Short mmCIF file of C-alpha atoms and ligand atoms in Angstrom, two decimals:
data_model
loop_
_atom_site.label_atom_id
_atom_site.label_comp_id
_atom_site.label_asym_id
_atom_site.label_seq_id
_atom_site.Cartn_x
_atom_site.Cartn_y
_atom_site.Cartn_z
CA MET A 1 0.00 0.00 0.00
CA THR A 2 1.36 3.39 -1.02
CA TYR A 3 -0.05 6.47 0.70
CA ARG A 4 -0.52 9.40 -1.65
CA VAL A 5 -0.05 12.66 0.26
CA THR A 6 0.12 16.32 -0.71
CA LEU A 7 3.32 17.88 0.65
CA ILE A 8 3.39 21.63 1.24
CA PRO A 9 6.91 22.58 2.40
CA GLY A 10 5.73 26.07 3.36
CA ASP A 11 7.61 29.22 4.33
CA GLY A 12 10.50 30.10 6.65
CA ILE A 13 11.73 26.96 8.44
CA GLY A 14 9.02 24.91 6.65
CA PRO A 15 11.24 23.38 3.93
CA GLU A 16 13.91 22.42 6.52
CA ILE A 17 11.52 20.67 8.91
CA THR A 18 9.33 19.03 6.28
CA SER A 19 12.33 17.45 4.55
CA GLU A 20 13.36 15.89 7.89
CA THR A 21 9.78 14.66 8.28
CA VAL A 22 9.82 12.98 4.88
CA LYS A 23 13.15 11.34 5.85
CA VAL A 24 11.68 10.02 9.11
CA LEU A 25 8.53 8.71 7.40
CA ALA A 26 10.68 6.83 4.89
CA ALA A 27 12.50 5.18 7.81
CA THR A 28 9.23 3.69 9.11
CA GLY A 29 9.19 1.34 6.10
CA LEU A 30 5.78 2.61 4.98
CA SER A 31 5.49 3.72 1.38
CA PHE A 32 4.55 7.30 0.43
CA GLU A 33 4.10 9.08 -2.86
CA TRP A 34 4.48 12.83 -2.30
CA ASP A 35 2.88 15.50 -4.44
CA ARG A 36 4.81 18.73 -3.72
CA GLN A 37 2.63 21.84 -3.88
CA PHE A 38 3.03 25.53 -3.03
CA ALA A 39 1.04 27.66 -0.58
CA GLY A 40 1.63 30.96 1.23
CA MET A 41 4.54 33.29 0.42
CA ALA A 42 6.32 30.51 -1.48
CA ALA A 43 3.25 30.23 -3.74
CA ILE A 44 3.13 34.00 -4.27
CA ALA A 45 6.77 33.93 -5.34
CA ALA A 46 6.23 30.95 -7.65
CA VAL A 47 2.79 31.52 -9.18
CA GLY A 48 1.51 34.86 -7.85
CA THR A 49 -1.27 33.63 -5.55
CA PRO A 50 -1.20 32.33 -1.94
CA ILE A 51 -3.46 29.31 -2.57
CA PRO A 52 -2.96 27.99 -6.12
CA GLU A 53 -5.77 25.93 -7.64
CA ASP A 54 -3.29 23.06 -8.21
CA THR A 55 -2.66 22.88 -4.46
CA LEU A 56 -6.39 22.70 -3.69
CA ALA A 57 -6.94 20.10 -6.42
CA SER A 58 -4.13 17.94 -5.05
CA ILE A 59 -5.53 18.02 -1.50
CA ARG A 60 -9.06 17.42 -2.77
CA GLU A 61 -7.92 14.34 -4.65
CA ARG A 62 -5.50 12.87 -2.09
CA LYS A 63 -7.47 13.88 1.05
CA LEU A 64 -4.26 13.95 3.06
CA ALA A 65 -1.76 16.79 3.35
CA LEU A 66 1.40 17.32 5.34
CA LYS A 67 1.88 21.04 5.59
CA GLY A 68 4.77 23.22 6.73
CA PRO A 69 4.04 26.57 8.40
CA LEU A 70 2.96 29.47 6.20
CA THR A 71 3.77 33.13 6.72
CA THR A 72 0.71 35.40 6.91
CA PRO A 73 1.40 39.15 6.60
CA VAL A 74 -0.02 41.07 9.61
CA GLY A 75 -2.66 43.74 8.96
CA THR A 76 -2.80 44.30 5.21
CA GLY A 77 -2.27 41.71 2.48
CA PHE A 78 -4.07 38.42 1.98
CA ARG A 79 -6.13 36.67 4.64
CA SER A 80 -4.66 33.68 6.44
CA VAL A 81 -4.09 30.74 4.09
CA ASN A 82 -4.47 28.40 7.06
CA VAL A 83 -7.94 29.73 7.83
CA ALA A 84 -8.83 29.54 4.11
CA LEU A 85 -7.76 25.88 3.89
CA ARG A 86 -9.81 25.01 6.98
CA LYS A 87 -12.86 26.63 5.35
CA GLU A 88 -12.29 25.12 1.90
CA PHE A 89 -12.17 21.55 3.20
CA GLU A 90 -14.46 22.06 6.22
CA LEU A 91 -11.75 20.98 8.65
CA PHE A 92 -13.90 21.42 11.73
CA ALA A 93 -11.67 19.72 14.29
CA ASN A 94 -8.28 21.01 15.33
CA LEU A 95 -6.47 18.42 17.41
CA ARG A 96 -3.45 19.53 19.43
CA PRO A 97 -1.97 16.97 21.80
CA ALA A 98 0.83 17.93 24.18
CA ARG A 99 2.83 15.51 26.27
CA THR A 100 5.91 15.88 28.44
CA ILE A 101 9.13 14.77 26.77
CA LEU A 102 11.74 16.82 28.57
CA PRO A 103 12.46 15.19 31.93
CA GLY A 104 12.62 17.05 35.22
CA GLY A 105 11.28 20.27 36.62
CA ARG A 106 8.41 22.30 35.42
CA PHE A 107 7.49 20.33 32.31
CA GLU A 108 6.77 17.05 34.12
CA GLY A 109 3.52 15.07 33.96
CA ILE A 110 1.66 16.79 31.12
CA ASP A 111 -0.53 14.74 28.79
CA ILE A 112 -3.29 16.96 27.45
CA VAL A 113 -5.26 16.78 24.22
CA MET A 114 -6.82 20.02 23.05
CA VAL A 115 -9.77 19.65 20.66
CA ARG A 116 -10.55 23.05 19.21
CA GLU A 117 -13.55 23.94 17.05
CA ASN A 118 -11.85 25.19 13.89
CA LEU A 119 -14.44 27.00 11.76
CA GLU A 120 -16.86 29.03 13.84
CA GLY A 121 -16.91 31.73 16.52
CA LEU A 122 -15.02 34.95 15.94
CA TYR A 123 -12.99 33.31 13.15
CA VAL A 124 -15.88 33.47 10.67
CA GLY A 125 -14.51 36.91 9.75
CA VAL A 126 -17.82 38.78 9.79
CA GLU A 127 -16.42 42.18 10.74
CA ASN A 128 -17.19 45.80 9.99
CA PHE A 129 -16.45 49.36 11.06
CA ILE A 130 -19.14 51.90 11.94
CA THR A 131 -18.68 55.55 11.03
CA ILE A 132 -19.53 58.15 13.67
CA ALA A 133 -19.16 61.89 13.10
CA GLY A 134 -16.96 61.35 10.03
CA ASP A 135 -14.64 58.88 11.77
CA GLN A 136 -14.84 55.78 9.56
CA ARG A 137 -13.26 53.58 12.19
CA ALA A 138 -15.05 54.90 15.26
CA VAL A 139 -16.46 51.47 16.16
CA ALA A 140 -15.27 47.98 15.17
CA VAL A 141 -17.75 45.09 15.19
CA SER A 142 -16.97 41.39 14.95
CA GLN A 143 -19.60 38.66 15.11
CA ALA A 144 -19.03 35.35 16.82
CA ILE A 145 -21.18 32.83 14.96
CA VAL A 146 -21.75 29.48 16.64
CA THR A 147 -24.18 26.85 15.36
CA ARG A 148 -25.87 23.93 17.10
CA GLN A 149 -24.60 21.62 14.37
CA GLY A 150 -21.04 22.98 14.73
CA CYS A 151 -21.07 22.53 18.52
CA GLU A 152 -22.53 19.05 18.29
CA ARG A 153 -20.03 17.72 15.82
CA ILE A 154 -16.92 19.05 17.59
CA ILE A 155 -18.05 17.97 21.07
CA ARG A 156 -19.09 14.54 19.84
CA TRP A 157 -15.76 14.25 18.02
CA ALA A 158 -13.92 15.03 21.29
CA PHE A 159 -15.86 12.36 23.23
CA GLU A 160 -15.36 9.81 20.44
CA PHE A 161 -11.65 10.63 20.46
CA ALA A 162 -11.62 10.01 24.24
CA VAL A 163 -13.29 6.62 23.81
CA ARG A 164 -11.02 5.55 20.93
CA TYR A 165 -7.80 6.45 22.76
CA GLY A 166 -8.87 5.33 26.23
CA ARG A 167 -9.00 8.82 27.70
CA LYS A 168 -10.81 9.26 31.01
CA LYS A 169 -12.17 12.81 31.03
CA VAL A 170 -13.37 15.59 28.76
CA THR A 171 -13.36 19.16 30.07
CA ILE A 172 -15.70 21.56 28.25
CA VAL A 173 -14.16 25.04 28.35
CA HIS A 174 -16.48 28.03 27.87
CA LYS A 175 -17.46 31.54 28.99
CA ALA A 176 -21.18 30.94 29.35
CA ASN A 177 -21.43 33.19 32.41
CA ILE A 178 -20.83 36.26 30.19
CA LEU A 179 -21.39 35.10 26.60
CA LYS A 180 -24.83 33.70 27.39
CA MET A 181 -25.67 32.70 23.84
CA VAL A 182 -22.51 31.89 21.84
CA SER A 183 -20.84 30.15 24.75
CA GLY A 184 -24.09 29.16 26.48
CA LEU A 185 -25.13 27.07 23.47
CA PHE A 186 -21.77 25.30 23.40
CA LEU A 187 -22.01 24.44 27.11
CA GLU A 188 -25.64 23.31 26.89
CA ILE A 189 -24.82 20.94 24.04
CA GLY A 190 -21.68 19.83 25.89
CA HIS A 191 -23.75 18.82 28.93
CA ALA A 192 -26.20 16.88 26.78
CA ILE A 193 -23.49 14.97 24.91
CA GLY A 194 -21.55 14.40 28.14
CA LYS A 195 -24.61 12.58 29.53
CA GLU A 196 -24.60 10.17 26.58
CA TYR A 197 -21.07 9.11 27.48
CA GLU A 198 -21.75 8.72 31.22
CA GLY A 199 -19.97 5.67 32.60
CA ARG A 200 -17.50 5.64 29.70
CA VAL A 201 -15.93 9.10 29.81
CA GLU A 202 -16.12 11.57 32.68
CA SER A 203 -17.37 14.99 31.65
CA THR A 204 -16.82 18.31 33.39
CA ASP A 205 -16.78 22.02 32.51
CA LEU A 206 -14.67 25.03 33.36
CA ILE A 207 -14.85 28.75 32.61
CA VAL A 208 -12.01 29.73 30.27
CA ASP A 209 -10.18 32.19 32.53
CA ASN A 210 -10.17 29.68 35.37
CA ALA A 211 -9.03 27.01 32.90
CA ALA A 212 -6.06 29.20 31.92
CA MET A 213 -4.99 29.46 35.56
CA GLN A 214 -5.65 25.79 36.38
CA LEU A 215 -3.47 24.77 33.41
CA VAL A 216 -0.52 26.52 35.06
CA LEU A 217 -1.29 25.46 38.65
CA LYS A 218 -2.54 21.88 38.24
CA PRO A 219 -2.13 20.72 34.64
CA GLU A 220 -2.34 17.05 35.62
CA GLN A 221 -6.10 17.45 36.20
CA PHE A 222 -6.62 17.83 32.42
CA ASP A 223 -7.05 15.02 29.93
CA VAL A 224 -9.08 15.99 26.84
CA ILE A 225 -10.25 19.62 26.54
CA VAL A 226 -12.92 20.68 24.04
CA THR A 227 -13.57 24.35 23.36
CA THR A 228 -14.52 26.99 20.82
CA ASN A 229 -12.18 28.50 18.24
CA LEU A 230 -10.61 31.51 19.96
CA PHE A 231 -10.30 29.92 23.41
CA GLY A 232 -8.72 26.87 21.79
CA ASP A 233 -6.25 28.99 19.85
CA ILE A 234 -5.04 30.75 22.98
CA LEU A 235 -5.09 27.79 25.38
CA SER A 236 -3.29 25.48 22.94
CA ASP A 237 -0.30 27.83 22.81
CA GLU A 238 -0.37 27.95 26.61
CA ILE A 239 -0.36 24.14 26.65
CA SER A 240 2.61 24.11 24.22
CA GLY A 241 4.44 26.23 26.76
CA LEU A 242 3.67 23.67 29.48
CA VAL A 243 5.68 21.00 27.66
CA GLY A 244 8.66 23.16 26.75
CA GLY A 245 7.66 25.27 23.79
CA LEU A 246 6.27 25.37 20.30
CA GLY A 247 8.95 23.06 18.87
CA LEU A 248 7.26 20.07 20.54
CA THR A 249 3.54 20.32 19.71
CA PRO A 250 1.83 19.01 16.58
CA GLY A 251 -1.59 19.76 15.20
CA ALA A 252 -4.13 18.13 12.94
CA ASN A 253 -6.98 19.79 11.06
CA ILE A 254 -9.61 17.16 10.39
CA GLY A 255 -12.85 17.21 8.44
CA THR A 256 -15.20 14.50 7.27
CA GLU A 257 -13.12 13.96 4.09
CA VAL A 258 -9.73 15.66 4.36
CA GLY A 259 -6.99 15.86 7.00
CA ILE A 260 -4.20 18.45 7.00
CA PHE A 261 -1.35 17.84 9.43
CA GLU A 262 1.01 20.56 10.63
CA ALA A 263 3.02 21.89 13.57
CA VAL A 264 1.34 24.32 15.96
CA HIS A 265 4.18 26.82 15.47
CA GLY A 266 4.64 29.27 12.61
CA SER A 267 7.36 29.83 10.01
CA ALA A 268 9.89 31.17 12.57
CA PRO A 269 11.44 33.76 10.22
CA ASP A 270 14.02 34.64 12.90
CA ILE A 271 15.77 31.26 12.47
CA ALA A 272 14.79 30.33 8.89
CA GLY A 273 17.62 28.94 6.78
CA LEU A 274 19.99 28.54 9.74
CA GLY A 275 19.46 24.79 10.07
CA VAL A 276 18.69 25.02 13.80
CA ALA A 277 14.89 24.60 13.85
CA ASN A 278 13.43 21.76 15.88
CA PRO A 279 11.61 19.42 13.46
CA SER A 280 9.87 17.48 16.28
CA ALA A 281 6.49 19.21 16.03
CA GLN A 282 6.32 18.66 12.29
CA ILE A 283 7.41 15.02 12.67
CA MET A 284 4.81 14.49 15.42
CA ALA A 285 2.20 15.98 13.07
CA ALA A 286 3.16 13.25 10.59
CA ALA A 287 2.67 10.71 13.40
CA LEU A 288 -0.86 12.09 13.89
CA MET A 289 -1.40 11.56 10.17
CA LEU A 290 -0.39 7.92 10.59
CA ASP A 291 -2.85 7.54 13.51
CA HIS A 292 -5.52 9.07 11.27
CA ILE A 293 -4.96 6.59 8.41
CA GLY A 294 -4.94 3.56 10.70
CA GLU A 295 -1.15 3.26 10.98
CA GLY A 296 -1.15 4.17 14.66
CA GLU A 297 1.49 1.59 15.47
CA HIS A 298 3.98 3.48 13.29
CA GLY A 299 2.74 6.78 14.73
CA GLY A 300 3.56 5.44 18.17
CA ARG A 301 7.01 4.27 17.04
CA ILE A 302 7.79 7.78 15.78
CA ARG A 303 6.71 9.39 19.07
CA GLN A 304 8.82 6.86 20.98
CA ALA A 305 11.84 7.58 18.74
CA ILE A 306 11.54 11.33 19.37
CA HIS A 307 11.37 10.66 23.10
CA ASP A 308 14.38 8.33 23.01
CA VAL A 309 16.52 10.71 20.94
CA ILE A 310 15.80 13.65 23.24
CA VAL A 311 15.92 11.82 26.56
CA ASP A 312 18.24 8.80 26.12
CA ASP A 313 20.54 9.96 23.30
CA GLY A 314 20.58 13.54 24.61
CA ILE A 315 20.40 14.83 21.04
CA ARG A 316 18.53 18.14 21.13
CA THR A 317 18.08 21.23 19.03
CA ARG A 318 18.87 24.70 20.37
CA ASP A 319 15.31 25.60 21.49
CA ILE A 320 15.32 22.71 23.98
CA GLY A 321 18.82 23.30 25.27
CA GLY A 322 20.98 21.34 22.81
CA SER A 323 23.22 22.09 19.87
CA ALA A 324 22.11 19.54 17.23
CA SER A 325 21.20 20.88 13.81
CA THR A 326 17.80 20.20 12.25
CA SER A 327 19.22 17.45 10.03
CA GLU A 328 21.36 15.85 12.77
CA PHE A 329 18.21 15.61 14.86
CA GLY A 330 16.19 14.18 11.94
CA ASP A 331 18.96 11.63 11.23
CA ALA A 332 18.92 10.52 14.87
CA ILE A 333 15.15 9.88 14.75
CA ALA A 334 15.43 7.97 11.47
CA ARG A 335 18.27 5.83 12.95
CA ARG A 336 16.03 4.91 15.88
CA LEU A 337 13.32 3.70 13.49
CA VAL A 338 15.18 1.41 11.11
P1 NAI B 1 6.44 31.26 15.27
O1 NAI B 1 5.79 30.06 15.82
O2 NAI B 1 6.88 31.19 13.85
O3 NAI B 1 7.72 31.63 16.15
C1 NAI B 1 7.62 31.98 17.54
C2 NAI B 1 8.98 31.74 18.21
O4 NAI B 1 9.18 30.34 18.36
C3 NAI B 1 10.15 32.26 17.39
O5 NAI B 1 11.15 32.76 18.26
C4 NAI B 1 10.66 31.02 16.67
O6 NAI B 1 12.02 31.05 16.36
C5 NAI B 1 10.34 29.91 17.67
N1 NAI B 1 10.07 28.65 17.00
C6 NAI B 1 8.92 28.32 16.33
N2 NAI B 1 9.01 27.09 15.83
C7 NAI B 1 10.23 26.62 16.15
C8 NAI B 1 10.92 25.40 15.89
N3 NAI B 1 10.36 24.40 15.19
N4 NAI B 1 12.18 25.25 16.37
C9 NAI B 1 12.75 26.23 17.09
N5 NAI B 1 12.16 27.41 17.38
C10 NAI B 1 10.91 27.60 16.91
O7 NAI B 1 5.43 32.49 15.47
P2 NAI B 1 5.45 33.96 14.88
O8 NAI B 1 6.83 34.49 14.86
O9 NAI B 1 4.41 34.66 15.64
O10 NAI B 1 4.92 33.82 13.40
C11 NAI B 1 5.75 33.78 12.24
C12 NAI B 1 4.88 33.59 11.01
O11 NAI B 1 4.26 32.28 11.06
C13 NAI B 1 3.71 34.59 10.89
O12 NAI B 1 3.63 34.99 9.55
C14 NAI B 1 2.50 33.79 11.29
O13 NAI B 1 1.33 34.26 10.68
C15 NAI B 1 2.87 32.41 10.79
N6 NAI B 1 2.16 31.31 11.49
C16 NAI B 1 1.78 30.24 10.73
C17 NAI B 1 1.19 29.15 11.30
C18 NAI B 1 0.83 28.02 10.40
O14 NAI B 1 1.16 27.98 9.23
N7 NAI B 1 0.11 27.02 10.90
C19 NAI B 1 0.90 29.09 12.73
C20 NAI B 1 1.39 30.24 13.47
C21 NAI B 1 1.99 31.30 12.86
MG1 MG B 2 -2.59 30.03 17.11
#
């Protein structure tokens, strides 16, 4: 069996970390056929548009993509390519697991899976300015749009994930005390679905600001978290910090048809081209892709290899206190797999 996957190397450190990922996947013994496509700044340079039709067609056909980070200009310029891809393929679930690898001290004992709703809320981009007394930007309005169907499918997905991977508890994170409707609906549906899973998965809820504090004080109380788009965006970066930084947390964007797998971090322009980026997050994203296609055993082997290289071999990139280059690190993982 050969897996046909769209490969988007991406911007900044993207090409460096995705080439290590391809190397590691080859070392698993599985067979892949890669279709290299552009997106983001690299696509603008090559073909003049951030999301070329060829890229979309490739993902549509193959249904699987491994994607490097893409640079999005702040303020002016095109809208986020990442958000556009999520919309195009209706990738409603954003999965971001974080687990302790670095031994000792403040990063110990973390094993949290964030399930973030990926399409709704404030990210729908329904925004406008209101003019008052000639000031065209006197008031800014942004609408958070949350649907019953959207809440149901993400919350159910989180509980199903918990069942499939033997997780004990789902925490529903919300702000229903203030946002009575947009967050109230999410919580109400969360309670109803939680009841269906009674006896199989424990269900609890927490207000988002308290959740942010509890994550720092007592992270071991969390197992699976399910929340709306903006809260999930913010808390998942916080959770990355709990395990030692952005270099160690992968993400998956999953819809009913297509899955796009990427690191949580961005294109890291400050270190691009220097050969020092940590490829772990991108490699772990590939492991999530293997879980997704039913090759979880190989996904697990990759996660174990990353752990062994960092902890037992002591081979680490600069961001986690070592001096290995991106490719030395990738080589070490591949060696552990063959
Ligand atoms: P960033 O995640 O690229 O970098 C933040 C800090 O973490 C930097 O100091 C960087 O050097 C470091 N870092 C990130 N990944 C690393 C790795 N693998 N190894 C070692 N150090 C690493 O975030 P920033 O600077 O806010 O964004 C840069 C660009 O990336 C922006 O254009 C942003 O829009 C884009 N971005 C893209 C994402 C995606 O494609 N999924 C996600 C987040 C940001
Ligand atoms: Mg983010």
